[in-house]
Amino acid sequence: MKQHLIILVFLFPLCPNFMTAQGNDNVNLVDLEYLYQGNRINVFDLRPREQEVTFYFSDEWMEGAVLDKNGKVFTDHLIRYNQKDNSIEVKSGIGILTLPGYYVKEFTMQRVDHKGGVRERNRFINPSNYNAGGYALNIGFLQEIYAGEMSLFSAHKAELVRPDHVPILSTGNTRARVIKRKKYFLYDGKRLVEIPRKRSKIIKLFEKYRPGISAYVKKEKLNVKSKKGLSSIIKRIEH
């Protein structure tokens, strides 16, 4: 495959595009998105590139319902959750409506089988519904995992990692990737608390709610970093 490389000598920071030729009727404009920055050399790589995954919670359009902060309910529509923009896309007969996250109180998405039975149901809640402090600004929607006197949620964040391949040096990755990070949160009835990543700190957090949790975790051989393990701990605290 023929490769088109343009070695950048001077880059004008105020110019949104780089011209490959001047004084030519057939001028090609190269978007700065195609610029790969190296330690000693900057290169434009015009080869087609692929993106491995998307920013959606699921690429599939799913049956769902959306409740906005004014109390309006959107039902009987197909929806998708864009984790990067923190927005909900609603497909209707007239087109696709995009609802910004701050406008939505909560929404549900569900997969159904060929007989119409629900195979999977996901509920997402705006953290502003709780005493979330600064979390409401940067964690997106909370996916409900367990609901009781105490509640367990997960928050998803999607980040784009651009290709960093420098062909002249044969280094880096040629594909754009989307990394999805997950955090767990506990709502104890009063406030929203981020669950630590370290095992010892997780156990210490739950010991505040019920002494002896450490022994219970050891006895049941729970993985305290999994949603199943965390749900088991919460159920133990409640009963």
PDB file of C-alpha atoms in Angstrom:
ATOM      1  CA  MET A   1       0.000   0.000   0.000  1.00  0.00           C
ATOM      2  CA  LYS A   2       1.411   3.335  -1.013  1.00  0.00           C
ATOM      3  CA  GLN A   3       2.052   5.508   1.981  1.00  0.00           C
ATOM      4  CA  HIS A   4       1.865   9.279   1.885  1.00  0.00           C
ATOM      5  CA  LEU A   5       4.166  10.937   4.393  1.00  0.00           C
ATOM      6  CA  ILE A   6       4.793  14.605   4.790  1.00  0.00           C
ATOM      7  CA  ILE A   7       7.603  15.547   7.162  1.00  0.00           C
ATOM      8  CA  LEU A   8       6.668  18.729   8.970  1.00  0.00           C
ATOM      9  CA  VAL A   9       9.412  21.348   9.030  1.00  0.00           C
ATOM     10  CA  PHE A  10       7.457  24.389  10.199  1.00  0.00           C
ATOM     11  CA  LEU A  11       4.009  24.334  11.803  1.00  0.00           C
ATOM     12  CA  PHE A  12       2.032  27.565  11.941  1.00  0.00           C
ATOM     13  CA  PRO A  13       0.014  27.392  15.205  1.00  0.00           C
ATOM     14  CA  LEU A  14      -2.721  29.759  14.030  1.00  0.00           C
ATOM     15  CA  CYS A  15      -3.466  27.805  10.850  1.00  0.00           C
ATOM     16  CA  PRO A  16      -6.122  25.054  11.265  1.00  0.00           C
ATOM     17  CA  ASN A  17      -4.845  23.066   8.296  1.00  0.00           C
ATOM     18  CA  PHE A  18      -1.477  22.383   6.691  1.00  0.00           C
ATOM     19  CA  MET A  19      -1.145  22.935   2.914  1.00  0.00           C
ATOM     20  CA  THR A  20       0.875  20.357   1.084  1.00  0.00           C
ATOM     21  CA  ALA A  21       1.511  22.698  -1.842  1.00  0.00           C
ATOM     22  CA  GLN A  22       1.245  26.398  -2.606  1.00  0.00           C
ATOM     23  CA  GLY A  23       0.415  28.090  -5.871  1.00  0.00           C
ATOM     24  CA  ASN A  24      -1.229  24.903  -7.073  1.00  0.00           C
ATOM     25  CA  ASP A  25      -4.859  24.666  -8.173  1.00  0.00           C
ATOM     26  CA  ASN A  26      -5.066  21.186  -6.662  1.00  0.00           C
ATOM     27  CA  VAL A  27      -4.121  22.043  -3.101  1.00  0.00           C
ATOM     28  CA  ASN A  28      -4.600  19.277  -0.537  1.00  0.00           C
ATOM     29  CA  LEU A  29      -5.528  20.331   2.976  1.00  0.00           C
ATOM     30  CA  VAL A  30      -4.388  18.058   5.763  1.00  0.00           C
ATOM     31  CA  ASP A  31      -6.257  18.269   9.073  1.00  0.00           C
ATOM     32  CA  LEU A  32      -4.077  18.624  12.144  1.00  0.00           C
ATOM     33  CA  GLU A  33      -5.821  15.500  13.453  1.00  0.00           C
ATOM     34  CA  TYR A  34      -3.388  13.587  11.247  1.00  0.00           C
ATOM     35  CA  LEU A  35      -0.350  15.092  12.941  1.00  0.00           C
ATOM     36  CA  TYR A  36       1.625  12.646  15.068  1.00  0.00           C
ATOM     37  CA  GLN A  37       4.033  14.370  17.421  1.00  0.00           C
ATOM     38  CA  GLY A  38       7.297  12.656  18.195  1.00  0.00           C
ATOM     39  CA  ASN A  39      10.198  13.603  20.436  1.00  0.00           C
ATOM     40  CA  ARG A  40      12.355  14.931  17.591  1.00  0.00           C
ATOM     41  CA  ILE A  41      10.184  14.870  14.494  1.00  0.00           C
ATOM     42  CA  ASN A  42       6.559  15.617  13.596  1.00  0.00           C
ATOM     43  CA  VAL A  43       4.912  13.666  10.792  1.00  0.00           C
ATOM     44  CA  PHE A  44       1.645  13.708   8.864  1.00  0.00           C
ATOM     45  CA  ASP A  45       0.411  10.176   8.137  1.00  0.00           C
ATOM     46  CA  LEU A  46      -2.399  10.085   5.557  1.00  0.00           C
ATOM     47  CA  ARG A  47      -3.059   6.365   5.693  1.00  0.00           C
ATOM     48  CA  PRO A  48      -6.618   5.282   6.577  1.00  0.00           C
ATOM     49  CA  ARG A  49      -7.010   4.665  10.277  1.00  0.00           C
ATOM     50  CA  GLU A  50      -9.509   2.659  12.252  1.00  0.00           C
ATOM     51  CA  GLN A  51     -11.162   3.145  15.624  1.00  0.00           C
ATOM     52  CA  GLU A  52     -11.431  -0.025  17.691  1.00  0.00           C
ATOM     53  CA  VAL A  53     -14.489   0.798  19.817  1.00  0.00           C
ATOM     54  CA  THR A  54     -17.064   3.563  20.221  1.00  0.00           C
ATOM     55  CA  PHE A  55     -18.075   5.921  22.975  1.00  0.00           C
ATOM     56  CA  TYR A  56     -21.477   4.326  23.486  1.00  0.00           C
ATOM     57  CA  PHE A  57     -22.410   2.234  26.513  1.00  0.00           C
ATOM     58  CA  SER A  58     -23.710  -0.142  23.849  1.00  0.00           C
ATOM     59  CA  ASP A  59     -23.598   0.321  20.087  1.00  0.00           C
ATOM     60  CA  GLU A  60     -26.997  -1.332  19.936  1.00  0.00           C
ATOM     61  CA  TRP A  61     -30.133   0.812  19.984  1.00  0.00           C
ATOM     62  CA  MET A  62     -32.133  -0.427  22.984  1.00  0.00           C
ATOM     63  CA  GLU A  63     -35.702  -0.008  24.127  1.00  0.00           C
ATOM     64  CA  GLY A  64     -35.894   2.522  26.900  1.00  0.00           C
ATOM     65  CA  ALA A  65     -37.455   5.449  28.683  1.00  0.00           C
ATOM     66  CA  VAL A  66     -36.072   8.857  29.647  1.00  0.00           C
ATOM     67  CA  LEU A  67     -37.251  11.107  32.486  1.00  0.00           C
ATOM     68  CA  ASP A  68     -36.117  14.712  32.141  1.00  0.00           C
ATOM     69  CA  LYS A  69     -35.732  17.184  35.015  1.00  0.00           C
ATOM     70  CA  ASN A  70     -39.047  18.834  34.157  1.00  0.00           C
ATOM     71  CA  GLY A  71     -40.886  15.575  34.689  1.00  0.00           C
ATOM     72  CA  LYS A  72     -41.427  14.807  31.008  1.00  0.00           C
ATOM     73  CA  VAL A  73     -41.146  11.124  30.092  1.00  0.00           C
ATOM     74  CA  PHE A  74     -39.986   9.797  26.727  1.00  0.00           C
ATOM     75  CA  THR A  75     -41.233   6.237  26.256  1.00  0.00           C
ATOM     76  CA  ASP A  76     -41.590   3.697  23.455  1.00  0.00           C
ATOM     77  CA  HIS A  77     -38.370   4.859  21.793  1.00  0.00           C
ATOM     78  CA  LEU A  78     -34.983   3.360  21.043  1.00  0.00           C
ATOM     79  CA  ILE A  79     -32.116   5.048  22.880  1.00  0.00           C
ATOM     80  CA  ARG A  80     -28.325   5.004  23.213  1.00  0.00           C
ATOM     81  CA  TYR A  81     -26.033   6.454  25.874  1.00  0.00           C
ATOM     82  CA  ASN A  82     -22.974   8.391  24.660  1.00  0.00           C
ATOM     83  CA  GLN A  83     -20.447   8.156  27.503  1.00  0.00           C
ATOM     84  CA  LYS A  84     -18.031  10.711  26.094  1.00  0.00           C
ATOM     85  CA  ASP A  85     -20.554  13.525  25.680  1.00  0.00           C
ATOM     86  CA  ASN A  86     -22.697  12.279  28.578  1.00  0.00           C
ATOM     87  CA  SER A  87     -25.767  12.553  26.363  1.00  0.00           C
ATOM     88  CA  ILE A  88     -28.723  10.344  25.505  1.00  0.00           C
ATOM     89  CA  GLU A  89     -29.805   9.831  21.910  1.00  0.00           C
ATOM     90  CA  VAL A  90     -33.481   9.135  21.355  1.00  0.00           C
ATOM     91  CA  LYS A  91     -34.585   7.669  18.022  1.00  0.00           C
ATOM     92  CA  SER A  92     -38.101   8.522  16.920  1.00  0.00           C
ATOM     93  CA  GLY A  93     -40.129   8.575  13.719  1.00  0.00           C
ATOM     94  CA  ILE A  94     -38.935  12.112  12.931  1.00  0.00           C
ATOM     95  CA  GLY A  95     -35.231  11.541  13.563  1.00  0.00           C
ATOM     96  CA  ILE A  96     -32.713  11.386  16.401  1.00  0.00           C
ATOM     97  CA  LEU A  97     -33.034  13.729  19.381  1.00  0.00           C
ATOM     98  CA  THR A  98     -29.921  14.294  21.513  1.00  0.00           C
ATOM     99  CA  LEU A  99     -30.583  15.127  25.161  1.00  0.00           C
ATOM    100  CA  PRO A 100     -27.659  16.617  27.156  1.00  0.00           C
ATOM    101  CA  GLY A 101     -26.953  14.859  30.423  1.00  0.00           C
ATOM    102  CA  TYR A 102     -27.777  17.831  32.647  1.00  0.00           C
ATOM    103  CA  TYR A 103     -31.295  17.831  31.184  1.00  0.00           C
ATOM    104  CA  VAL A 104     -32.009  14.199  32.164  1.00  0.00           C
ATOM    105  CA  LYS A 105     -32.931  12.974  35.637  1.00  0.00           C
ATOM    106  CA  GLU A 106     -32.703   9.269  34.839  1.00  0.00           C
ATOM    107  CA  PHE A 107     -33.193   6.767  32.030  1.00  0.00           C
ATOM    108  CA  THR A 108     -33.488   3.029  31.471  1.00  0.00           C
ATOM    109  CA  MET A 109     -32.354   0.795  28.626  1.00  0.00           C
ATOM    110  CA  GLN A 110     -33.314  -2.825  28.129  1.00  0.00           C
ATOM    111  CA  ARG A 111     -32.634  -5.695  25.751  1.00  0.00           C
ATOM    112  CA  VAL A 112     -35.508  -7.926  24.777  1.00  0.00           C
ATOM    113  CA  ASP A 113     -35.573 -11.375  23.200  1.00  0.00           C
ATOM    114  CA  HIS A 114     -37.472 -12.387  20.083  1.00  0.00           C
ATOM    115  CA  LYS A 115     -40.555 -13.109  22.204  1.00  0.00           C
ATOM    116  CA  GLY A 116     -40.535  -9.652  23.774  1.00  0.00           C
ATOM    117  CA  GLY A 117     -39.173 -10.774  27.139  1.00  0.00           C
ATOM    118  CA  VAL A 118     -36.630  -8.561  28.925  1.00  0.00           C
ATOM    119  CA  ARG A 119     -33.131 -10.120  28.925  1.00  0.00           C
ATOM    120  CA  GLU A 120     -31.247  -7.215  30.466  1.00  0.00           C
ATOM    121  CA  ARG A 121     -32.336  -3.945  32.052  1.00  0.00           C
ATOM    122  CA  ASN A 122     -30.044  -1.050  32.956  1.00  0.00           C
ATOM    123  CA  ARG A 123     -31.048   1.990  34.991  1.00  0.00           C
ATOM    124  CA  PHE A 124     -28.948   5.161  34.939  1.00  0.00           C
ATOM    125  CA  ILE A 125     -29.388   8.009  37.424  1.00  0.00           C
ATOM    126  CA  ASN A 126     -28.057  11.560  37.356  1.00  0.00           C
ATOM    127  CA  PRO A 127     -25.733  11.952  40.391  1.00  0.00           C
ATOM    128  CA  SER A 128     -27.237  15.394  41.025  1.00  0.00           C
ATOM    129  CA  ASN A 129     -30.195  13.472  42.520  1.00  0.00           C
ATOM    130  CA  TYR A 130     -27.933  12.696  45.460  1.00  0.00           C
ATOM    131  CA  ASN A 131     -25.609  14.621  47.719  1.00  0.00           C
ATOM    132  CA  ALA A 132     -22.783  13.985  45.281  1.00  0.00           C
ATOM    133  CA  GLY A 133     -20.604  17.029  45.877  1.00  0.00           C
ATOM    134  CA  GLY A 134     -18.244  17.672  42.953  1.00  0.00           C
ATOM    135  CA  TYR A 135     -18.826  14.212  41.487  1.00  0.00           C
ATOM    136  CA  ALA A 136     -21.908  15.395  39.606  1.00  0.00           C
ATOM    137  CA  LEU A 137     -19.713  17.424  37.276  1.00  0.00           C
ATOM    138  CA  ASN A 138     -17.404  14.707  35.964  1.00  0.00           C
ATOM    139  CA  ILE A 139     -18.634  11.154  36.477  1.00  0.00           C
ATOM    140  CA  GLY A 140     -21.589  11.077  34.081  1.00  0.00           C
ATOM    141  CA  PHE A 141     -24.599   8.940  34.909  1.00  0.00           C
ATOM    142  CA  LEU A 142     -24.602   6.339  37.667  1.00  0.00           C
ATOM    143  CA  GLN A 143     -25.554   2.823  36.592  1.00  0.00           C
ATOM    144  CA  GLU A 144     -27.583   1.167  39.314  1.00  0.00           C
ATOM    145  CA  ILE A 145     -26.158  -2.202  40.392  1.00  0.00           C
ATOM    146  CA  TYR A 146     -27.889  -2.776  43.715  1.00  0.00           C
ATOM    147  CA  ALA A 147     -30.804  -0.869  45.267  1.00  0.00           C
ATOM    148  CA  GLY A 148     -31.795  -1.123  48.921  1.00  0.00           C
ATOM    149  CA  GLU A 149     -31.316   0.879  52.098  1.00  0.00           C
ATOM    150  CA  MET A 150     -27.862   1.404  50.657  1.00  0.00           C
ATOM    151  CA  SER A 151     -27.238   1.525  46.915  1.00  0.00           C
ATOM    152  CA  LEU A 152     -24.317   0.507  44.729  1.00  0.00           C
ATOM    153  CA  PHE A 153     -23.570   2.283  41.459  1.00  0.00           C
ATOM    154  CA  SER A 154     -20.916   2.252  38.789  1.00  0.00           C
ATOM    155  CA  ALA A 155     -19.857   5.248  36.745  1.00  0.00           C
ATOM    156  CA  HIS A 156     -18.356   4.934  33.273  1.00  0.00           C
ATOM    157  CA  LYS A 157     -15.950   7.326  31.595  1.00  0.00           C
ATOM    158  CA  ALA A 158     -14.883   6.985  27.951  1.00  0.00           C
ATOM    159  CA  GLU A 159     -11.625   8.582  26.787  1.00  0.00           C
ATOM    160  CA  LEU A 160     -10.199   8.744  23.273  1.00  0.00           C
ATOM    161  CA  VAL A 161      -6.565   7.730  22.800  1.00  0.00           C
ATOM    162  CA  ARG A 162      -5.439   8.996  19.407  1.00  0.00           C
ATOM    163  CA  PRO A 163      -3.000   7.086  17.182  1.00  0.00           C
ATOM    164  CA  ASP A 164       0.618   7.904  17.978  1.00  0.00           C
ATOM    165  CA  HIS A 165       2.270   5.951  15.177  1.00  0.00           C
ATOM    166  CA  VAL A 166       5.266   7.625  13.517  1.00  0.00           C
ATOM    167  CA  PRO A 167       5.837   5.703  10.246  1.00  0.00           C
ATOM    168  CA  ILE A 168       9.332   7.020   9.650  1.00  0.00           C
ATOM    169  CA  LEU A 169      10.341   5.562  13.006  1.00  0.00           C
ATOM    170  CA  SER A 170       8.001   2.534  12.898  1.00  0.00           C
ATOM    171  CA  THR A 171       6.837   3.157  16.455  1.00  0.00           C
ATOM    172  CA  GLY A 172       3.508   3.703  18.170  1.00  0.00           C
ATOM    173  CA  ASN A 173      -0.067   2.585  17.560  1.00  0.00           C
ATOM    174  CA  THR A 174      -1.859   3.098  14.238  1.00  0.00           C
ATOM    175  CA  ARG A 175      -5.358   2.767  15.680  1.00  0.00           C
ATOM    176  CA  ALA A 176      -7.482   5.186  17.633  1.00  0.00           C
ATOM    177  CA  ARG A 177      -8.729   3.545  20.804  1.00  0.00           C
ATOM    178  CA  VAL A 178     -11.439   4.317  23.305  1.00  0.00           C
ATOM    179  CA  ILE A 179     -10.588   3.435  26.893  1.00  0.00           C
ATOM    180  CA  LYS A 180     -13.562   2.934  29.195  1.00  0.00           C
ATOM    181  CA  ARG A 181     -12.874   3.373  32.880  1.00  0.00           C
ATOM    182  CA  LYS A 182     -15.218   2.292  35.669  1.00  0.00           C
ATOM    183  CA  LYS A 183     -15.595   3.526  39.237  1.00  0.00           C
ATOM    184  CA  TYR A 184     -17.906   2.222  41.940  1.00  0.00           C
ATOM    185  CA  PHE A 185     -19.940   4.450  44.229  1.00  0.00           C
ATOM    186  CA  LEU A 186     -21.886   3.775  47.408  1.00  0.00           C
ATOM    187  CA  TYR A 187     -24.934   5.771  48.456  1.00  0.00           C
ATOM    188  CA  ASP A 188     -25.384   5.230  52.202  1.00  0.00           C
ATOM    189  CA  GLY A 189     -28.681   7.084  52.489  1.00  0.00           C
ATOM    190  CA  LYS A 190     -27.018  10.428  53.165  1.00  0.00           C
ATOM    191  CA  ARG A 191     -24.249  10.947  50.644  1.00  0.00           C
ATOM    192  CA  LEU A 192     -22.528   9.469  47.627  1.00  0.00           C
ATOM    193  CA  VAL A 193     -19.131   7.949  48.422  1.00  0.00           C
ATOM    194  CA  GLU A 194     -16.524   6.806  45.923  1.00  0.00           C
ATOM    195  CA  ILE A 195     -15.359   3.273  46.692  1.00  0.00           C
ATOM    196  CA  PRO A 196     -11.529   3.112  46.825  1.00  0.00           C
ATOM    197  CA  ARG A 197      -9.540   0.937  44.434  1.00  0.00           C
ATOM    198  CA  LYS A 198      -7.325  -0.726  47.053  1.00  0.00           C
ATOM    199  CA  ARG A 199      -8.704  -3.810  48.781  1.00  0.00           C
ATOM    200  CA  SER A 200      -7.628  -2.730  52.271  1.00  0.00           C
ATOM    201  CA  LYS A 201      -9.299   0.671  51.887  1.00  0.00           C
ATOM    202  CA  ILE A 202     -12.505  -0.907  50.581  1.00  0.00           C
ATOM    203  CA  ILE A 203     -12.773  -3.115  53.652  1.00  0.00           C
ATOM    204  CA  LYS A 204     -11.947  -0.188  55.936  1.00  0.00           C
ATOM    205  CA  LEU A 205     -14.773   1.836  54.343  1.00  0.00           C
ATOM    206  CA  PHE A 206     -17.393  -0.873  54.941  1.00  0.00           C
ATOM    207  CA  GLU A 207     -16.134  -1.584  58.481  1.00  0.00           C
ATOM    208  CA  LYS A 208     -17.472   1.877  59.370  1.00  0.00           C
ATOM    209  CA  TYR A 209     -20.974   0.687  58.568  1.00  0.00           C
ATOM    210  CA  ARG A 210     -20.702  -2.736  60.196  1.00  0.00           C
ATOM    211  CA  PRO A 211     -17.737  -4.027  62.219  1.00  0.00           C
ATOM    212  CA  GLY A 212     -16.723  -7.560  61.298  1.00  0.00           C
ATOM    213  CA  ILE A 213     -17.010  -7.115  57.533  1.00  0.00           C
ATOM    214  CA  SER A 214     -13.358  -8.064  57.163  1.00  0.00           C
ATOM    215  CA  ALA A 215     -14.019 -11.500  58.663  1.00  0.00           C
ATOM    216  CA  TYR A 216     -17.110 -11.945  56.467  1.00  0.00           C
ATOM    217  CA  VAL A 217     -15.112 -11.119  53.326  1.00  0.00           C
ATOM    218  CA  LYS A 218     -12.420 -13.602  54.307  1.00  0.00           C
ATOM    219  CA  LYS A 219     -14.920 -16.346  55.137  1.00  0.00           C
ATOM    220  CA  GLU A 220     -16.885 -15.946  51.887  1.00  0.00           C
ATOM    221  CA  LYS A 221     -13.705 -15.388  49.816  1.00  0.00           C
ATOM    222  CA  LEU A 222     -15.243 -12.310  48.195  1.00  0.00           C
ATOM    223  CA  ASN A 223     -13.624 -10.278  45.462  1.00  0.00           C
ATOM    224  CA  VAL A 224     -14.256  -6.841  46.940  1.00  0.00           C
ATOM    225  CA  LYS A 225     -13.326  -5.139  43.656  1.00  0.00           C
ATOM    226  CA  SER A 226     -16.188  -6.774  41.738  1.00  0.00           C
ATOM    227  CA  LYS A 227     -19.830  -5.718  41.643  1.00  0.00           C
ATOM    228  CA  LYS A 228     -20.846  -9.160  42.922  1.00  0.00           C
ATOM    229  CA  GLY A 229     -18.520  -8.910  45.910  1.00  0.00           C
ATOM    230  CA  LEU A 230     -19.549  -5.342  46.710  1.00  0.00           C
ATOM    231  CA  SER A 231     -23.246  -6.236  46.451  1.00  0.00           C
ATOM    232  CA  SER A 232     -22.723  -9.133  48.869  1.00  0.00           C
ATOM    233  CA  ILE A 233     -21.071  -6.825  51.408  1.00  0.00           C
ATOM    234  CA  ILE A 234     -23.924  -4.308  51.211  1.00  0.00           C
ATOM    235  CA  LYS A 235     -26.542  -7.041  51.672  1.00  0.00           C
ATOM    236  CA  ARG A 236     -24.603  -8.261  54.727  1.00  0.00           C
ATOM    237  CA  ILE A 237     -24.625  -4.739  56.200  1.00  0.00           C
ATOM    238  CA  GLU A 238     -28.369  -4.349  55.631  1.00  0.00           C
ATOM    239  CA  HIS A 239     -29.344  -7.652  57.244  1.00  0.00           C
TER     240      HIS A 239
END
